[in-house]
mmCIF file with all atom_site columns, N, CA and C in Angstrom:
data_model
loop_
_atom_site.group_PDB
_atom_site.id
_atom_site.type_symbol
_atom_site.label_atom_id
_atom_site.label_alt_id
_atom_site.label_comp_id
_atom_site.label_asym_id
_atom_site.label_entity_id
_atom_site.label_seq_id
_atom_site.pdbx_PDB_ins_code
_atom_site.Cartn_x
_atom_site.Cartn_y
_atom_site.Cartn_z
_atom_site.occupancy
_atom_site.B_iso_or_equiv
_atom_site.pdbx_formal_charge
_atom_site.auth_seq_id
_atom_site.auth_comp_id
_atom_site.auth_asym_id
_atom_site.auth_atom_id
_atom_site.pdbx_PDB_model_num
ATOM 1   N N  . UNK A 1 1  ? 110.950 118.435 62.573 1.00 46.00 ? 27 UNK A N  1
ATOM 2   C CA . UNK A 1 1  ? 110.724 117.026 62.878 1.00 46.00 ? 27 UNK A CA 1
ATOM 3   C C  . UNK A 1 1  ? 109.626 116.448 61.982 1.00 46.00 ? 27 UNK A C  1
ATOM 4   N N  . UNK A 1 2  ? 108.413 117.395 62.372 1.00 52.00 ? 28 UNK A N  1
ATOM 5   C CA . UNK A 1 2  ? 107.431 116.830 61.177 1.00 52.00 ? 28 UNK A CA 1
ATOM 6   C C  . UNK A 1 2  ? 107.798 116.748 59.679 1.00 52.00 ? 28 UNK A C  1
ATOM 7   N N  . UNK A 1 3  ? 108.745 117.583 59.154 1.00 55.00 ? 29 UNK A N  1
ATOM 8   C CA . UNK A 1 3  ? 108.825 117.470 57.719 1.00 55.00 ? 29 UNK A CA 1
ATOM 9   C C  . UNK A 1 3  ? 109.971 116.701 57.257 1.00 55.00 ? 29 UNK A C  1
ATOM 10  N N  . UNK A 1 4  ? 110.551 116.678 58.687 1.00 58.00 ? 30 UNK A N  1
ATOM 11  C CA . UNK A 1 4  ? 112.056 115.218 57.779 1.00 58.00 ? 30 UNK A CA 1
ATOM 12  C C  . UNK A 1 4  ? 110.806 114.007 58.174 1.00 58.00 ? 30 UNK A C  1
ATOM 13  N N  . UNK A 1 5  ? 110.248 113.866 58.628 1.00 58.00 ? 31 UNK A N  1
ATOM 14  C CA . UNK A 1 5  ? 109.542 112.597 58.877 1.00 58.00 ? 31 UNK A CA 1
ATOM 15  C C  . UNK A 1 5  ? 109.184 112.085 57.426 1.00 58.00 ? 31 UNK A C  1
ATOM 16  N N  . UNK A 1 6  ? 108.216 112.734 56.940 1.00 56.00 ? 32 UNK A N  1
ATOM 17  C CA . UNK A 1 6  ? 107.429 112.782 55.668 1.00 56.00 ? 32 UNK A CA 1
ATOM 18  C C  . UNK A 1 6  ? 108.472 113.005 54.625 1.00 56.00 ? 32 UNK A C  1
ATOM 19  N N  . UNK A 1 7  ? 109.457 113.747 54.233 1.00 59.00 ? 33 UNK A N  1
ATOM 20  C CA . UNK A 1 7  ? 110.274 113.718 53.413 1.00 59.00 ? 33 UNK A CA 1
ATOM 21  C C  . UNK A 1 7  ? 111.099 112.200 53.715 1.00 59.00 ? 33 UNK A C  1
ATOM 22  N N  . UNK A 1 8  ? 111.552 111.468 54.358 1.00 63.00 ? 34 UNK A N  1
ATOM 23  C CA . UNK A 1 8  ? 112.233 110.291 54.611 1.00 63.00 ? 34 UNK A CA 1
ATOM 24  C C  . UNK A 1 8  ? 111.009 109.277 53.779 1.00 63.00 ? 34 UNK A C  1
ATOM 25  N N  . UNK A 1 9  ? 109.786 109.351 54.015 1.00 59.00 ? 35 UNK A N  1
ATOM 26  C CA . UNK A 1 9  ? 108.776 108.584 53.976 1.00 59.00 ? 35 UNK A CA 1
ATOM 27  C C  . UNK A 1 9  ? 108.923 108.870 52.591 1.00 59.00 ? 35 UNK A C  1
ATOM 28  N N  . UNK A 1 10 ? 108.850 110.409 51.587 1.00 57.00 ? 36 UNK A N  1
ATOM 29  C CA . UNK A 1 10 ? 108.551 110.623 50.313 1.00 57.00 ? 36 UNK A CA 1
ATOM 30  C C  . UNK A 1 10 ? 109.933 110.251 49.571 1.00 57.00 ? 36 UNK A C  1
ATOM 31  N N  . UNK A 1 11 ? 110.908 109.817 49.843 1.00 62.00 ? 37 UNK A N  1
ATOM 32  C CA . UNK A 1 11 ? 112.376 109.434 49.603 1.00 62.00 ? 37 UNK A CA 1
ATOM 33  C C  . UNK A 1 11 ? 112.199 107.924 49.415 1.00 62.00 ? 37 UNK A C  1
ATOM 34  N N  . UNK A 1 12 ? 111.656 107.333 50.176 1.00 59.00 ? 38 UNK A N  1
ATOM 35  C CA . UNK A 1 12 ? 111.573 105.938 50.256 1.00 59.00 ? 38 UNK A CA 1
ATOM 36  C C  . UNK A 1 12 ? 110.431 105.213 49.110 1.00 59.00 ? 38 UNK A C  1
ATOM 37  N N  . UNK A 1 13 ? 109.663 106.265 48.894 1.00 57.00 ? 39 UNK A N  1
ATOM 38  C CA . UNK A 1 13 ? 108.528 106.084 47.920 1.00 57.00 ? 39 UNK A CA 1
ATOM 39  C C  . UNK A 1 13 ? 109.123 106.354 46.851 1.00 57.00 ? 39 UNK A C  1
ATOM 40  N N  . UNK A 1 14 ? 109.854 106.923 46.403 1.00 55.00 ? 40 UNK A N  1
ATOM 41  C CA . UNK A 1 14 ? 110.434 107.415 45.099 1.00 55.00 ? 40 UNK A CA 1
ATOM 42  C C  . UNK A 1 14 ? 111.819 106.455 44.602 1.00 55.00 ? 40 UNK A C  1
ATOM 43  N N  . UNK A 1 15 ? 112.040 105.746 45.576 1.00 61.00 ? 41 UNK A N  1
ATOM 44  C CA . UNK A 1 15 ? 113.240 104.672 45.075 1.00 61.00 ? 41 UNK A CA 1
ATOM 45  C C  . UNK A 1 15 ? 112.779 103.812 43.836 1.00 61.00 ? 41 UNK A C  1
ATOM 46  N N  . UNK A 1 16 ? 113.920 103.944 43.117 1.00 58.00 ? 42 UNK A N  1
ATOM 47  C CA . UNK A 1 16 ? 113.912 103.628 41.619 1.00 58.00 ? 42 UNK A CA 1
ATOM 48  C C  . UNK A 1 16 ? 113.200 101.860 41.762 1.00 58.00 ? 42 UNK A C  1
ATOM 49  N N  . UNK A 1 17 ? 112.256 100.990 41.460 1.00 68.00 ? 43 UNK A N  1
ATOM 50  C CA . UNK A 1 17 ? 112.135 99.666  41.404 1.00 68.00 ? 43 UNK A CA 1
ATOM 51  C C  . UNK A 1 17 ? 113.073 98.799  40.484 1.00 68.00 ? 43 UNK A C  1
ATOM 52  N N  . UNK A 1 18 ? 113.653 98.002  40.350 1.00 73.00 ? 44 UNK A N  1
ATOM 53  C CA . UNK A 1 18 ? 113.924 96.947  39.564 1.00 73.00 ? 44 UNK A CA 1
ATOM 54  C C  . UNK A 1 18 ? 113.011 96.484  38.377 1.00 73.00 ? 44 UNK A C  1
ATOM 55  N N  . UNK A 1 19 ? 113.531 97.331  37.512 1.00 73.00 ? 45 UNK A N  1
ATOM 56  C CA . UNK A 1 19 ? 112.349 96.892  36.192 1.00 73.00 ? 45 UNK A CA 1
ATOM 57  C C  . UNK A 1 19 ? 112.970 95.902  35.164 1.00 73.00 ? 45 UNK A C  1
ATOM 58  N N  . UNK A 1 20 ? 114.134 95.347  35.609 1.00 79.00 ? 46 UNK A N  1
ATOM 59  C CA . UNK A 1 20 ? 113.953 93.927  35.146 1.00 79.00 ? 46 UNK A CA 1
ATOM 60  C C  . UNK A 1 20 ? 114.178 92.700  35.755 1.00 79.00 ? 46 UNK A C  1
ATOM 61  N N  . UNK A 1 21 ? 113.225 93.043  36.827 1.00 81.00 ? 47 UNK A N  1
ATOM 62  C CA . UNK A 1 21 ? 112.952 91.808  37.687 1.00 81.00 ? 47 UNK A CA 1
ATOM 63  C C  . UNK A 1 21 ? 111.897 90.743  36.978 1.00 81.00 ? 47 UNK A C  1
ATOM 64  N N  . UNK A 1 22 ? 112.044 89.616  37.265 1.00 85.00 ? 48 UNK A N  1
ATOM 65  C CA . UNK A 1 22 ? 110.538 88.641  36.764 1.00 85.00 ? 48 UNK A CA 1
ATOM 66  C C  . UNK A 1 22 ? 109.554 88.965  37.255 1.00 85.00 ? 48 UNK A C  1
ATOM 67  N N  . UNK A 1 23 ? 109.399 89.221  39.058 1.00 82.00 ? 49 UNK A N  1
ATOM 68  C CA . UNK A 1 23 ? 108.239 90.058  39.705 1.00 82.00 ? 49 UNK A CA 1
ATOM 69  C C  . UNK A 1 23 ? 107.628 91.132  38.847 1.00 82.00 ? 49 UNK A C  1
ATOM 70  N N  . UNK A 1 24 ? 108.680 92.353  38.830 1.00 82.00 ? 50 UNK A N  1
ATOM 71  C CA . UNK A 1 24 ? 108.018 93.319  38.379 1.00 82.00 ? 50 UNK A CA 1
ATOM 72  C C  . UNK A 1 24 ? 107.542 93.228  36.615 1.00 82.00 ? 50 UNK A C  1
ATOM 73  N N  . UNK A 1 25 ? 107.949 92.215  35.553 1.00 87.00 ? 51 UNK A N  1
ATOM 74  C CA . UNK A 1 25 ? 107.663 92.182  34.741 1.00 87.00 ? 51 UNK A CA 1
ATOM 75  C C  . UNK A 1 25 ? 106.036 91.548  34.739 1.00 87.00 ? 51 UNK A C  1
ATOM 76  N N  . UNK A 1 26 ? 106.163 90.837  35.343 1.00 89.00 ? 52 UNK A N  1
ATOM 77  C CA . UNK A 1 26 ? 104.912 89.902  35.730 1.00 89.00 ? 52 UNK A CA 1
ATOM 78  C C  . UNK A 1 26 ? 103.573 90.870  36.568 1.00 89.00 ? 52 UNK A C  1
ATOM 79  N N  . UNK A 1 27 ? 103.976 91.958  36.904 1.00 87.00 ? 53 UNK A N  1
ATOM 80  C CA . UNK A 1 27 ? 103.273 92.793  37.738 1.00 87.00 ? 53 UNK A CA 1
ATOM 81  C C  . UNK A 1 27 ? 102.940 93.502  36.196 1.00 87.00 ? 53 UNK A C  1
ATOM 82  N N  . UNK A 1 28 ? 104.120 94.434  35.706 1.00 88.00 ? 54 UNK A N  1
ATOM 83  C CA . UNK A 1 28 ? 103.555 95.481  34.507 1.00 88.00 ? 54 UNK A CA 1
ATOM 84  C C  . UNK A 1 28 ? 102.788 94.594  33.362 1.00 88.00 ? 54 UNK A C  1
ATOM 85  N N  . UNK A 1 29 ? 103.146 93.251  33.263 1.00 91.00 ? 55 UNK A N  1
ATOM 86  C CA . UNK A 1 29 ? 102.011 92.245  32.231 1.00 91.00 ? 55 UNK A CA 1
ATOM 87  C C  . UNK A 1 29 ? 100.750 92.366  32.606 1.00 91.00 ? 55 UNK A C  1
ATOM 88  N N  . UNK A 1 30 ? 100.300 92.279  34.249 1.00 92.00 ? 56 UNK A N  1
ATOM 89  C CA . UNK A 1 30 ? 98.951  91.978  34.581 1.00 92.00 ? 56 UNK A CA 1
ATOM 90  C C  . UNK A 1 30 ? 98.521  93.412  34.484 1.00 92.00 ? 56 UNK A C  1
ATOM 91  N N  . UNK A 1 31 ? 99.388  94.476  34.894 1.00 89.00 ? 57 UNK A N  1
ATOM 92  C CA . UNK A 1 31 ? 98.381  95.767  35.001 1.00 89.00 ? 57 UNK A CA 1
ATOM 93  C C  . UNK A 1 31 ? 97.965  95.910  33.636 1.00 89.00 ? 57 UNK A C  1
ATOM 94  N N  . UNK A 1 32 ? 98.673  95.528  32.472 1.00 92.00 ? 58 UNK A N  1
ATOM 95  C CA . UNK A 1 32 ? 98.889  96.282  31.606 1.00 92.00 ? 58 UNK A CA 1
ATOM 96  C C  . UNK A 1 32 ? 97.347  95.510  31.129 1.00 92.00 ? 58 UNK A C  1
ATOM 97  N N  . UNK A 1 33 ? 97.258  94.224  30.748 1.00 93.00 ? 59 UNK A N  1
ATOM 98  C CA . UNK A 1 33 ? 96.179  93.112  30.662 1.00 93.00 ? 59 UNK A CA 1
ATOM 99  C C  . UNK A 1 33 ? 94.682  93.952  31.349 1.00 93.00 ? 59 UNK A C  1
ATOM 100 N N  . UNK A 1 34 ? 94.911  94.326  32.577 1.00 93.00 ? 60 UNK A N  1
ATOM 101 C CA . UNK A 1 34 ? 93.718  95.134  33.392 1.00 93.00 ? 60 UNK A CA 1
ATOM 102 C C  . UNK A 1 34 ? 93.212  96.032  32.764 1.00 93.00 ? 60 UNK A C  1
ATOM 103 N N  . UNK A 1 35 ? 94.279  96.743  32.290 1.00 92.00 ? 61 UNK A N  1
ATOM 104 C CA . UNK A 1 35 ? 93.909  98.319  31.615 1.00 92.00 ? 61 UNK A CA 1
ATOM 105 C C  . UNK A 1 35 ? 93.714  98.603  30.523 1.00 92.00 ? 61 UNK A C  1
ATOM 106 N N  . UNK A 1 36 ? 93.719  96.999  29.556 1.00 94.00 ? 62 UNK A N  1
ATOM 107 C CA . UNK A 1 36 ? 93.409  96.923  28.020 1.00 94.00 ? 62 UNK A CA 1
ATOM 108 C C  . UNK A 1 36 ? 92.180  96.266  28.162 1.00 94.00 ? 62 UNK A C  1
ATOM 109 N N  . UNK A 1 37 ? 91.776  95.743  29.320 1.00 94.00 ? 63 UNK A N  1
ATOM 110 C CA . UNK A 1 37 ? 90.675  95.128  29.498 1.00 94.00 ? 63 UNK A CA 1
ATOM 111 C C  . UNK A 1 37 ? 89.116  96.383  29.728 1.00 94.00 ? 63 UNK A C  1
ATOM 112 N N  . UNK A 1 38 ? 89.855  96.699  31.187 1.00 94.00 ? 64 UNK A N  1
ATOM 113 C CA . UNK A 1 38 ? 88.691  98.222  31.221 1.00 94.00 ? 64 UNK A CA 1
ATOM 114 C C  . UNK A 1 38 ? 88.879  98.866  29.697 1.00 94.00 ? 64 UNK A C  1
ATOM 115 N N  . UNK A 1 39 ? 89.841  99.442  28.819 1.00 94.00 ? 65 UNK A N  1
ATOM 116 C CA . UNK A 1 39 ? 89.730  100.084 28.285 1.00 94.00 ? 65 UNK A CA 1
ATOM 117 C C  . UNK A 1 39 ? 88.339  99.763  26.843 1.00 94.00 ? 65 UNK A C  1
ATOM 118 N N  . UNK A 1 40 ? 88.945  98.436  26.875 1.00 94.00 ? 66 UNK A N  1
ATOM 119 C CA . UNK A 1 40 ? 88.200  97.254  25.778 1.00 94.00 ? 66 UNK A CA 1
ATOM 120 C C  . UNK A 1 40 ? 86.465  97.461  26.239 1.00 94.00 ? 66 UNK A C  1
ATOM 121 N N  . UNK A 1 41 ? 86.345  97.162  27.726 1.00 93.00 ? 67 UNK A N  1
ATOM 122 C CA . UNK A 1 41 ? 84.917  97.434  28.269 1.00 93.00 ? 67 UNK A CA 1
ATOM 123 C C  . UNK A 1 41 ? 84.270  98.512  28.030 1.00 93.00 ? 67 UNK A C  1
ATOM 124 N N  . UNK A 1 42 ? 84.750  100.160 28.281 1.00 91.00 ? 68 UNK A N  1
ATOM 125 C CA . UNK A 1 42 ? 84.869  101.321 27.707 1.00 91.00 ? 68 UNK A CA 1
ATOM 126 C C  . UNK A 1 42 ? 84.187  101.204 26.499 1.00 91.00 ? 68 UNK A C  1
ATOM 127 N N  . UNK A 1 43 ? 85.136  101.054 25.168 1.00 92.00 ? 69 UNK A N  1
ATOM 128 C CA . UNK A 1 43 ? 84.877  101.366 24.343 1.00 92.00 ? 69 UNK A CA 1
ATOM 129 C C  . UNK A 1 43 ? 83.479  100.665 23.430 1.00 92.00 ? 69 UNK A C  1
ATOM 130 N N  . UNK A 1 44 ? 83.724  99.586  24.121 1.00 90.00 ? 70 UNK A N  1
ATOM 131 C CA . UNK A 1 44 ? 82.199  98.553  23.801 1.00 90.00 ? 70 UNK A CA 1
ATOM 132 C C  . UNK A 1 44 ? 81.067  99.040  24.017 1.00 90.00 ? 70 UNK A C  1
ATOM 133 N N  . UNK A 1 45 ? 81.308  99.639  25.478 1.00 86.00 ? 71 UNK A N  1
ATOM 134 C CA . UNK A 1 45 ? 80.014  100.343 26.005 1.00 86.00 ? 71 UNK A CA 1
ATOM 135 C C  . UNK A 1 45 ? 79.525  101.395 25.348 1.00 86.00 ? 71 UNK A C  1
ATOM 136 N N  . UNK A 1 46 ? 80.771  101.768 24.959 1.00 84.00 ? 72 UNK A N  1
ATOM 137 C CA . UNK A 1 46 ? 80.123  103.632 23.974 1.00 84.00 ? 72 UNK A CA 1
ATOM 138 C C  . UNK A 1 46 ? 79.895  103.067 22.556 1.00 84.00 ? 72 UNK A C  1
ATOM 139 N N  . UNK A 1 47 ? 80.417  101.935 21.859 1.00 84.00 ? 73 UNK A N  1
ATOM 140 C CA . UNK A 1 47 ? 80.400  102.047 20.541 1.00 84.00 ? 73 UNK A CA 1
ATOM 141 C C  . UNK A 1 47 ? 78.849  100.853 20.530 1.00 84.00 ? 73 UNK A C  1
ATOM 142 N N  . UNK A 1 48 ? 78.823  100.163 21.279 1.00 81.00 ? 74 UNK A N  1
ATOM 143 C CA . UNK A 1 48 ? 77.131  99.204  21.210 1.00 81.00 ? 74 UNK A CA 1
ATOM 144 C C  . UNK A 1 48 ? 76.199  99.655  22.159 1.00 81.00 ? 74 UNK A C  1
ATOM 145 N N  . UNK A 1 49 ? 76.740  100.181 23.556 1.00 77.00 ? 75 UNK A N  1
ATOM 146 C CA . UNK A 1 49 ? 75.673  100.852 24.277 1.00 77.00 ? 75 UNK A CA 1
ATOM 147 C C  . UNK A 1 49 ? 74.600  101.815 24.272 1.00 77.00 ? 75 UNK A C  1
ATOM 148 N N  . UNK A 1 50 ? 75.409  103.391 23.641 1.00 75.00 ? 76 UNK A N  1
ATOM 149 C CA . UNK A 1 50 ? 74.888  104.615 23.592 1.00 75.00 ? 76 UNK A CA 1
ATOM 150 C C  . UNK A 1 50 ? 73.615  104.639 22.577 1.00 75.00 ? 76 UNK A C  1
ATOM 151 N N  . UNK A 1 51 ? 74.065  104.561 21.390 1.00 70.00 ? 77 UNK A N  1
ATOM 152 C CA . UNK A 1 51 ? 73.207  104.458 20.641 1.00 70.00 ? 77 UNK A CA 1
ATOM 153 C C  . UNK A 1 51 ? 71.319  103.310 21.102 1.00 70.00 ? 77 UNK A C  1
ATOM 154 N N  . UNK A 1 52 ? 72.016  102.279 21.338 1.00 70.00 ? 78 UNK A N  1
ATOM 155 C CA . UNK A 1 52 ? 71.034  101.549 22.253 1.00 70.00 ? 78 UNK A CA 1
ATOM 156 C C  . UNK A 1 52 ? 69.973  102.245 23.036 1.00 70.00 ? 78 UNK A C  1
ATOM 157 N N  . UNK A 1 53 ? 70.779  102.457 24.429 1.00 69.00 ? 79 UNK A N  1
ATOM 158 C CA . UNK A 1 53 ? 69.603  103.469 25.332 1.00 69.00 ? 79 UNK A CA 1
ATOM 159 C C  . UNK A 1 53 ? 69.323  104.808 24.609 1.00 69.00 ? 79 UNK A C  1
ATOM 160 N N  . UNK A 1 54 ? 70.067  105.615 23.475 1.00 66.00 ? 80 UNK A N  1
ATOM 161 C CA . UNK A 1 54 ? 69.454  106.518 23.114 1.00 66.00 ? 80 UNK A CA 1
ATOM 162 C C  . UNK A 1 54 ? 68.135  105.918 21.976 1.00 66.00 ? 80 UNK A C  1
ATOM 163 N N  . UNK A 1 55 ? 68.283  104.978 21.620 1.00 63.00 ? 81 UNK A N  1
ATOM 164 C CA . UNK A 1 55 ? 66.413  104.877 20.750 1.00 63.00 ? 81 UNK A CA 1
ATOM 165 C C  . UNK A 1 55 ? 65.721  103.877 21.529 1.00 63.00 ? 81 UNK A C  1
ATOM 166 N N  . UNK A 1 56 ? 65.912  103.829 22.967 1.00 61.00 ? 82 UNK A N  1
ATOM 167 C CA . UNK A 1 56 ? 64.761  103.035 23.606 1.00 61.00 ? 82 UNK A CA 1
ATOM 168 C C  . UNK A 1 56 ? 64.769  104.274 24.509 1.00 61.00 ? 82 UNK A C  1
ATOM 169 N N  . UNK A 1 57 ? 65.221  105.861 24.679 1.00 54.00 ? 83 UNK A N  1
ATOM 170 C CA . UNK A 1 57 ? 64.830  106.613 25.417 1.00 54.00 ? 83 UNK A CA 1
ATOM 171 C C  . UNK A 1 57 ? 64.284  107.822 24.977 1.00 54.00 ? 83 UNK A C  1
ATOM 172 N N  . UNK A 1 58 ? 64.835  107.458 23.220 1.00 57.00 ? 84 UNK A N  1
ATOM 173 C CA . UNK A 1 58 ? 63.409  108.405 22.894 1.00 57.00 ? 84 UNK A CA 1
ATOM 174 C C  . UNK A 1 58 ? 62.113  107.758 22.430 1.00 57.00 ? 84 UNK A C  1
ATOM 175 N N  . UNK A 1 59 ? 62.067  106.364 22.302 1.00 56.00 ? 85 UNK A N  1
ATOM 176 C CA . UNK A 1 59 ? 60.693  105.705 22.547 1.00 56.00 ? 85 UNK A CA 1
ATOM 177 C C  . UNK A 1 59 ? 59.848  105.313 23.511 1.00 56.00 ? 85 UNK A C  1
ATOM 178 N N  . UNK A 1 60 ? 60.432  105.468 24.922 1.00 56.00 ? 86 UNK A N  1
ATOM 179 C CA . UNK A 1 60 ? 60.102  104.968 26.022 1.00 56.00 ? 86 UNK A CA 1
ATOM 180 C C  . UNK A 1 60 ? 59.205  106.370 26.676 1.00 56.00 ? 86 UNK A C  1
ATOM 181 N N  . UNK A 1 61 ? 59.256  107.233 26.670 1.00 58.00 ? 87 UNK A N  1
ATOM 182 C CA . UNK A 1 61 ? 58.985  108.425 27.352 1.00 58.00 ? 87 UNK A CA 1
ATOM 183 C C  . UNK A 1 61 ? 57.867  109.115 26.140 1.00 58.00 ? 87 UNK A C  1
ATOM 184 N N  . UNK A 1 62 ? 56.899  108.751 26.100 1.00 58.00 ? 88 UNK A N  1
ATOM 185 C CA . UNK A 1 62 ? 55.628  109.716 25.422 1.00 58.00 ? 88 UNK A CA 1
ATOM 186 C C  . UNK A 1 62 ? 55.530  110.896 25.301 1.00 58.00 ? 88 UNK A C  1
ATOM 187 N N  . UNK A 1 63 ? 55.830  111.325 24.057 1.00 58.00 ? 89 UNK A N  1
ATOM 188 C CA . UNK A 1 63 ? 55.682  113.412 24.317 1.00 58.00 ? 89 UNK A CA 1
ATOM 189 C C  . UNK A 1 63 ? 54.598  114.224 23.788 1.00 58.00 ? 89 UNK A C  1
ATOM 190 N N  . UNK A 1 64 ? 53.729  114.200 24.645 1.00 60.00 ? 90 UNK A N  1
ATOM 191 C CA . UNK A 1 64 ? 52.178  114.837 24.055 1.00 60.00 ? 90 UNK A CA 1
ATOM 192 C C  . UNK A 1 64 ? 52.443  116.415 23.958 1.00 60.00 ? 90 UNK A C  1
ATOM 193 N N  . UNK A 1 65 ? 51.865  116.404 22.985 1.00 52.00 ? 91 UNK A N  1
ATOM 194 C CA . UNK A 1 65 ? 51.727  118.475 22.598 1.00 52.00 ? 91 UNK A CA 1
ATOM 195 C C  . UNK A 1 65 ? 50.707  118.807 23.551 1.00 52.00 ? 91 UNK A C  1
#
């Protein structure tokens, strides 16, 4: 009983979507927009960030002998 439950449930999750619906095109446009966006944020951060806090963190912290 418990496992046709969850298998009915994992059957219903796995149904093929309509991928050329206007909805779903309009859905894979925005994710896609999201995830070029984080990715864009990402790479900004490592290519102008890192370098940044690394020479204000080896100037910031005093290292006496």
């Amino acid at each position: 009983m418990f496992y046709s439950k969850h298998n009915n449930i994992y059957e219903q999750c796995t149904k093929v979507t309509n991928i050329h619906s206007s909805a779903y095109k309009k859905y894979k446009e925005d994710l896609d927009l999201k995830l070029n966006t984080i990715q864009f944020i990402f790479i900004y951060i490592v290519i102008f960030g890192f370098p940044f806090f690394i020479e204000f963190g080896q100037t910031s912290i005093p290292i006496s002998d």
